[in-house]
PDB file of C-alpha atoms in Angstrom:
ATOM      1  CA  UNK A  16      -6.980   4.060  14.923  1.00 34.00           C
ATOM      2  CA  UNK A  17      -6.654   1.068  16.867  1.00 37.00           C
ATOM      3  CA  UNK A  18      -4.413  -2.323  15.851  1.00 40.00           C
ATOM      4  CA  UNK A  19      -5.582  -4.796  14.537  1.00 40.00           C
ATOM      5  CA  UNK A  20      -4.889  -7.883  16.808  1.00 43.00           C
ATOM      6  CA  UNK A  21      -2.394 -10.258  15.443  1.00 41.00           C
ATOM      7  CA  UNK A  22      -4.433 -13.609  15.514  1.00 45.00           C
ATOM      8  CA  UNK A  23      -7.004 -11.590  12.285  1.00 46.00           C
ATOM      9  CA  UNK A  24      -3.890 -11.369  10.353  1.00 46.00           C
ATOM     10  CA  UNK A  25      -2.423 -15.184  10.301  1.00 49.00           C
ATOM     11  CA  UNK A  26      -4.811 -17.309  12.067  1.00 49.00           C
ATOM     12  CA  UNK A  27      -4.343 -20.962  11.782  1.00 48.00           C
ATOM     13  CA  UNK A  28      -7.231 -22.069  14.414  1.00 53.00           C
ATOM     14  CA  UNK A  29      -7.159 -24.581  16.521  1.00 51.00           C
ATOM     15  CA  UNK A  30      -5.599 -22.567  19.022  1.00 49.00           C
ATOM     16  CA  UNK A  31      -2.166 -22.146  17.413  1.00 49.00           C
ATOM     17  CA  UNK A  32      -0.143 -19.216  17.846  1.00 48.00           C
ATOM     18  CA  UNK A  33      -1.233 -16.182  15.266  1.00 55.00           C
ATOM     19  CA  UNK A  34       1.938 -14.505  13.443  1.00 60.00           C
ATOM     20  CA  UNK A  35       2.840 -10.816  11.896  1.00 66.00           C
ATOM     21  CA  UNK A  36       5.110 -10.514   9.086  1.00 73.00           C
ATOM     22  CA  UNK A  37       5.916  -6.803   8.768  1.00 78.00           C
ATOM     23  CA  UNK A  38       7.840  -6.470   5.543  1.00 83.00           C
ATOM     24  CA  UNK A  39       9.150  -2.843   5.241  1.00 85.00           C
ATOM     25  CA  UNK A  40      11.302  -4.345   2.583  1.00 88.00           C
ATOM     26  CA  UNK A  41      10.907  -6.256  -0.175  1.00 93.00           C
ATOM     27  CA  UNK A  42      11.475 -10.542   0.871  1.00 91.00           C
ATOM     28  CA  UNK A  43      10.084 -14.280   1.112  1.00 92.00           C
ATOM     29  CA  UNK A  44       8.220 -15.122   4.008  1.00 89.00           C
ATOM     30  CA  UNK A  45       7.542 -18.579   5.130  1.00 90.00           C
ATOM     31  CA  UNK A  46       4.697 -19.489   6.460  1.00 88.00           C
ATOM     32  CA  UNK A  47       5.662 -21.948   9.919  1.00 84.00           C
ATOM     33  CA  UNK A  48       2.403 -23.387  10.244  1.00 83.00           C
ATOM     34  CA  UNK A  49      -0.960 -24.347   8.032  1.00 88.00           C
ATOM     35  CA  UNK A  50      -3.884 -22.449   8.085  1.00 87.00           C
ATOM     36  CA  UNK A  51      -5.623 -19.132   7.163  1.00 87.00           C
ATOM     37  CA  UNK A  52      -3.313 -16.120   6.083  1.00 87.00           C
ATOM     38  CA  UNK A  53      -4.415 -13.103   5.900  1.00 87.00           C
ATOM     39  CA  UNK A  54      -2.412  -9.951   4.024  1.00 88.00           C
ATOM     40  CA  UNK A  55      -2.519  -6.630   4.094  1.00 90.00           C
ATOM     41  CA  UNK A  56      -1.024  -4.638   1.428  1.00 92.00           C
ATOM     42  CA  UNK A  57      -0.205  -0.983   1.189  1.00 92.00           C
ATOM     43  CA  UNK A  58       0.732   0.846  -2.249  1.00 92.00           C
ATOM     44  CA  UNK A  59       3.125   3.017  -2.136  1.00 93.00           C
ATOM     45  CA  UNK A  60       2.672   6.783  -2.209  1.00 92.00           C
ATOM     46  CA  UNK A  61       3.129   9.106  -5.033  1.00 92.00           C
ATOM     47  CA  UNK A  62       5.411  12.295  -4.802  1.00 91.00           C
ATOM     48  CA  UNK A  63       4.065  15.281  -4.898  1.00 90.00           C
ATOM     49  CA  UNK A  64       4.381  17.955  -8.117  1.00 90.00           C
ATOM     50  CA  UNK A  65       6.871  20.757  -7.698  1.00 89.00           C
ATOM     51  CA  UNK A  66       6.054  24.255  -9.320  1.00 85.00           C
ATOM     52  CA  UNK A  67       2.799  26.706  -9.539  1.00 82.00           C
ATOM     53  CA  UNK A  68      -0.663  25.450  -8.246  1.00 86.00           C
ATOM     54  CA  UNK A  69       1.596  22.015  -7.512  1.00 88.00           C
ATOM     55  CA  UNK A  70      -0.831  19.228  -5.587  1.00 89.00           C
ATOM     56  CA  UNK A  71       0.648  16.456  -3.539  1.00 89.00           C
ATOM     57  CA  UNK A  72       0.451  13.038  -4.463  1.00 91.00           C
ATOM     58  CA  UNK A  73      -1.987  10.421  -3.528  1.00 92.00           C
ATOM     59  CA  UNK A  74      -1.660   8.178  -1.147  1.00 92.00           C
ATOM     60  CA  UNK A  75      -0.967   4.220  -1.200  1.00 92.00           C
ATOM     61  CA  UNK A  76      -4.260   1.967  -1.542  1.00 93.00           C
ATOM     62  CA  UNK A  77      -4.521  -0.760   1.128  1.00 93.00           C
ATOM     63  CA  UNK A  78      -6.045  -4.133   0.195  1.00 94.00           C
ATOM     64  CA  UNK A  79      -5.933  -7.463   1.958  1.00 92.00           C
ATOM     65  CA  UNK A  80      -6.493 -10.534   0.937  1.00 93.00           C
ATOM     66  CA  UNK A  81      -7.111 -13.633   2.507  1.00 90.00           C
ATOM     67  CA  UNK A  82      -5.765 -17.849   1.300  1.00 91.00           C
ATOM     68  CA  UNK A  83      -4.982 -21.110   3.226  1.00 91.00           C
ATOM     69  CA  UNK A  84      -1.241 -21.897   3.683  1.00 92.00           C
ATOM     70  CA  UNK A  85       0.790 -25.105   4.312  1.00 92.00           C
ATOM     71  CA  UNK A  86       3.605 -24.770   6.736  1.00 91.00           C
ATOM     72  CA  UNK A  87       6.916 -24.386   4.410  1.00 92.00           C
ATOM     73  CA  UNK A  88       4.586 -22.241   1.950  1.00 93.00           C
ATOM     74  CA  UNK A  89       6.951 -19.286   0.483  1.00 93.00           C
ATOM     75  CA  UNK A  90       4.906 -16.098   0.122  1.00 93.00           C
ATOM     76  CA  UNK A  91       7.327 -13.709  -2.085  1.00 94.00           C
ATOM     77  CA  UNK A  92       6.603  -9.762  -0.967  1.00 94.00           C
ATOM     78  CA  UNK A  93       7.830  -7.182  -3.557  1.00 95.00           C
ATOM     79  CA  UNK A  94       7.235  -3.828  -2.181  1.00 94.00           C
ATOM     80  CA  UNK A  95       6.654  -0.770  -4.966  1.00 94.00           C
ATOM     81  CA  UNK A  96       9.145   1.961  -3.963  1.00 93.00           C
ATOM     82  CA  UNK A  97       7.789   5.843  -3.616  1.00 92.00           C
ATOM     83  CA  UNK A  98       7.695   8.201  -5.822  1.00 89.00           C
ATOM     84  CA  UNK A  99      10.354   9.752  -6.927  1.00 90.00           C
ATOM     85  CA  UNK A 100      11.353  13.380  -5.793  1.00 86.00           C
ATOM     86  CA  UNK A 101      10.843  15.975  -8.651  1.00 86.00           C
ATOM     87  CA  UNK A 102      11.727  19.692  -9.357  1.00 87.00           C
ATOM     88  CA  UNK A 103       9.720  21.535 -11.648  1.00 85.00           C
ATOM     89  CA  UNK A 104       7.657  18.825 -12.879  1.00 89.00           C
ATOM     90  CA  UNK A 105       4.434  16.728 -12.315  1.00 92.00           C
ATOM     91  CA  UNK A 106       4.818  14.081  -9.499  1.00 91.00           C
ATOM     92  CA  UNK A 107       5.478  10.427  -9.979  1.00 94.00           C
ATOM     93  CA  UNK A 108       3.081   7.883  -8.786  1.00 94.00           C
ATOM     94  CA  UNK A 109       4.088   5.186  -6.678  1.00 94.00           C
ATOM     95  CA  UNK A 110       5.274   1.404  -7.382  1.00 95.00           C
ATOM     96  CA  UNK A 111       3.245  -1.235  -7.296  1.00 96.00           C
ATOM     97  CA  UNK A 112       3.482  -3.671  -4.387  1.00 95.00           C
ATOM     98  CA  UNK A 113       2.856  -7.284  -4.855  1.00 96.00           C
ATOM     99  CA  UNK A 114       2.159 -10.517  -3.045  1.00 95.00           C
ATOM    100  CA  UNK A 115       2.274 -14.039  -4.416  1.00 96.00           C
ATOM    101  CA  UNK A 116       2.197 -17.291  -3.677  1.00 95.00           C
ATOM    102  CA  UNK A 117       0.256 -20.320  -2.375  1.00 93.00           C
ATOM    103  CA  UNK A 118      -3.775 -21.285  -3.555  1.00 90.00           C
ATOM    104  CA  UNK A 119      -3.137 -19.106  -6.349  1.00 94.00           C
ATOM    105  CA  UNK A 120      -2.358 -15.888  -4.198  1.00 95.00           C
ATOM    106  CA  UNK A 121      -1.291 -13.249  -6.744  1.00 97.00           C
ATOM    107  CA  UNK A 122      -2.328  -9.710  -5.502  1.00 96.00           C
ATOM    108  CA  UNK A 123      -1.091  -6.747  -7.449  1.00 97.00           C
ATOM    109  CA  UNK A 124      -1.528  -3.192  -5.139  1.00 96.00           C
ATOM    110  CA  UNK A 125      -0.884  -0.406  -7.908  1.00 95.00           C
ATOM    111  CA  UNK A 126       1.128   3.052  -6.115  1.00 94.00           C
ATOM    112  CA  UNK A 127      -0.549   6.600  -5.024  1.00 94.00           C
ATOM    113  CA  UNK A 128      -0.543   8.693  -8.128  1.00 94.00           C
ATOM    114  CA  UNK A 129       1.800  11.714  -8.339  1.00 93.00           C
ATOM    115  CA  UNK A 130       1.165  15.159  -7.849  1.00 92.00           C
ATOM    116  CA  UNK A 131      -0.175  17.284 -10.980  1.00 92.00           C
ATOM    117  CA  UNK A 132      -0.166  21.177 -11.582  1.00 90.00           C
ATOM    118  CA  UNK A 133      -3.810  23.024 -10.969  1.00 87.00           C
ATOM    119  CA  UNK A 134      -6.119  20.179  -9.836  1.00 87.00           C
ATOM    120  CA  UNK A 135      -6.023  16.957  -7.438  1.00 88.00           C
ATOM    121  CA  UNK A 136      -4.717  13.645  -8.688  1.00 91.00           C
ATOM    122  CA  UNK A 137      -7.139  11.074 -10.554  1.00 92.00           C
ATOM    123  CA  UNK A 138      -8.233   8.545  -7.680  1.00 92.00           C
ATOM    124  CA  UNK A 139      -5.923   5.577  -7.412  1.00 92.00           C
ATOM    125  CA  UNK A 140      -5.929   2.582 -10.316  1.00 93.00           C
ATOM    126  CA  UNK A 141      -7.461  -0.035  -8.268  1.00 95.00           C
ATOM    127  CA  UNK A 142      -5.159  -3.466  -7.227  1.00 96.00           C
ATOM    128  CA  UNK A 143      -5.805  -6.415  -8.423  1.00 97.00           C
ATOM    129  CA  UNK A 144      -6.550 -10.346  -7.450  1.00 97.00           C
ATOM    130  CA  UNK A 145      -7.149  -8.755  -3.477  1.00 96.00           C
ATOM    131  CA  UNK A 146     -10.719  -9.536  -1.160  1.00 95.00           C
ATOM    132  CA  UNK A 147     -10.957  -6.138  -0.382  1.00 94.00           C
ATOM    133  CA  UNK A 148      -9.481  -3.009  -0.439  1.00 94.00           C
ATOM    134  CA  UNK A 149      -9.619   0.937   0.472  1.00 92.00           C
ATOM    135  CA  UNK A 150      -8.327   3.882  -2.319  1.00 91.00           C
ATOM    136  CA  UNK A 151      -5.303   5.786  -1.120  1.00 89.00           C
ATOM    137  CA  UNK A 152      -6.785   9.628  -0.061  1.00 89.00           C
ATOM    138  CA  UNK A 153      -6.438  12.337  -3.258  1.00 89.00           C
ATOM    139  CA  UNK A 154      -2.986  14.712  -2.758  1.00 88.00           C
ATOM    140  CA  UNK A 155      -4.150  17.971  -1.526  1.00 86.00           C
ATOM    141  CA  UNK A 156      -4.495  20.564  -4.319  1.00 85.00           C
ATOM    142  CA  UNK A 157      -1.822  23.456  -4.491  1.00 75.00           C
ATOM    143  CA  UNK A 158      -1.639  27.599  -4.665  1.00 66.00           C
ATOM    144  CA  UNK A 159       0.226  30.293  -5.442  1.00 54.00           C
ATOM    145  CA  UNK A 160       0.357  33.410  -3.636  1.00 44.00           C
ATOM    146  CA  UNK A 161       2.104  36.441  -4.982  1.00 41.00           C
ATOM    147  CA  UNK A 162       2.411  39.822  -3.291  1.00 43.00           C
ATOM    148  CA  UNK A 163       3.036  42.639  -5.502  1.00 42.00           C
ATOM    149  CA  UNK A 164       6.477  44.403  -5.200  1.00 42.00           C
ATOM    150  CA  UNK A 165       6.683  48.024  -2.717  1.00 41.00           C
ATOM    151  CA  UNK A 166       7.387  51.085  -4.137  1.00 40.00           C
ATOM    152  CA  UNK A 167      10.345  52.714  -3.793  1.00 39.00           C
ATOM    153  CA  UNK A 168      11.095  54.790  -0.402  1.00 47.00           C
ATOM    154  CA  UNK A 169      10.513  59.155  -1.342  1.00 45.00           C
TER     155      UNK A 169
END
């Protein structure tokens, strides 16, 4: 998969210099110049389940969205943490990531559901006030393989 070249993710035209705001954590961001932002948002990932026929989790849903900024503009990032690990038990689906701020920019990027016992997960919940977005892929589903025991040596 090629990258996608800075200047389609904050372009303010007029040849002004493009910007990437990689936010592994959760922060403000201010924009340093006007013009047209463009975010991409990942969900974060479900864990998988732990026990027999156990399925992994789903993954994150991407979305973007696109608004006009001012310089100064704060855009608040709050990124949805991972699933949590579990023993035993079904999966736990991923937080929810969201992006607000300026010209009413309020996107809402729901996590990867968690694993679940004998089946796939249910496809992602889908985000919300985003342009466009792309589902997380379904956790593989699980198996259990048991070998029955050898008899005792004569």
């Amino acid at each position: 998969m090629s990258a996608l070249p800075i200047s389609e993710l904050f372009d303010s035209g007029a040849g002004s210099p493009a910007v990437l705001a990689f936010c592994p954590t959760s922060r403000t961001v201010v924009a340093p110049f006007s013009g047209r932002m463009r975010a991409r948002i990942l969900g974060a990932a479900g864990s998988g389940a732990s026990g027999a026929y156990a399925s992994g989790a789903n993954a994150g849903t991407v979305a973007e969205v696109e608004v006009f900024v001012t310089a100064g503009d704060s855009i608040v990032v709050t990124n949805g943490a991972g699933g949590s690990t579990v023993t035993g038990a079904l999966g736990v689906a991923g937080g929810t990531t969201t992006v607000t701020g300026p010209s009413g920019l309020s996107a809402s990027v729901p996590g990867g559901r968690g694993g679940v016992l004998g089946g796939v997960p249910a496809a992602n919940v889908a985000p919300a006030g985003v342009d466009r977005y792309w589902p997380g892929g379904l956790g593989g589903a699980g198996s259990v393989h048991v070998g029955g025991g050898g008899g005792s040596p004569a």
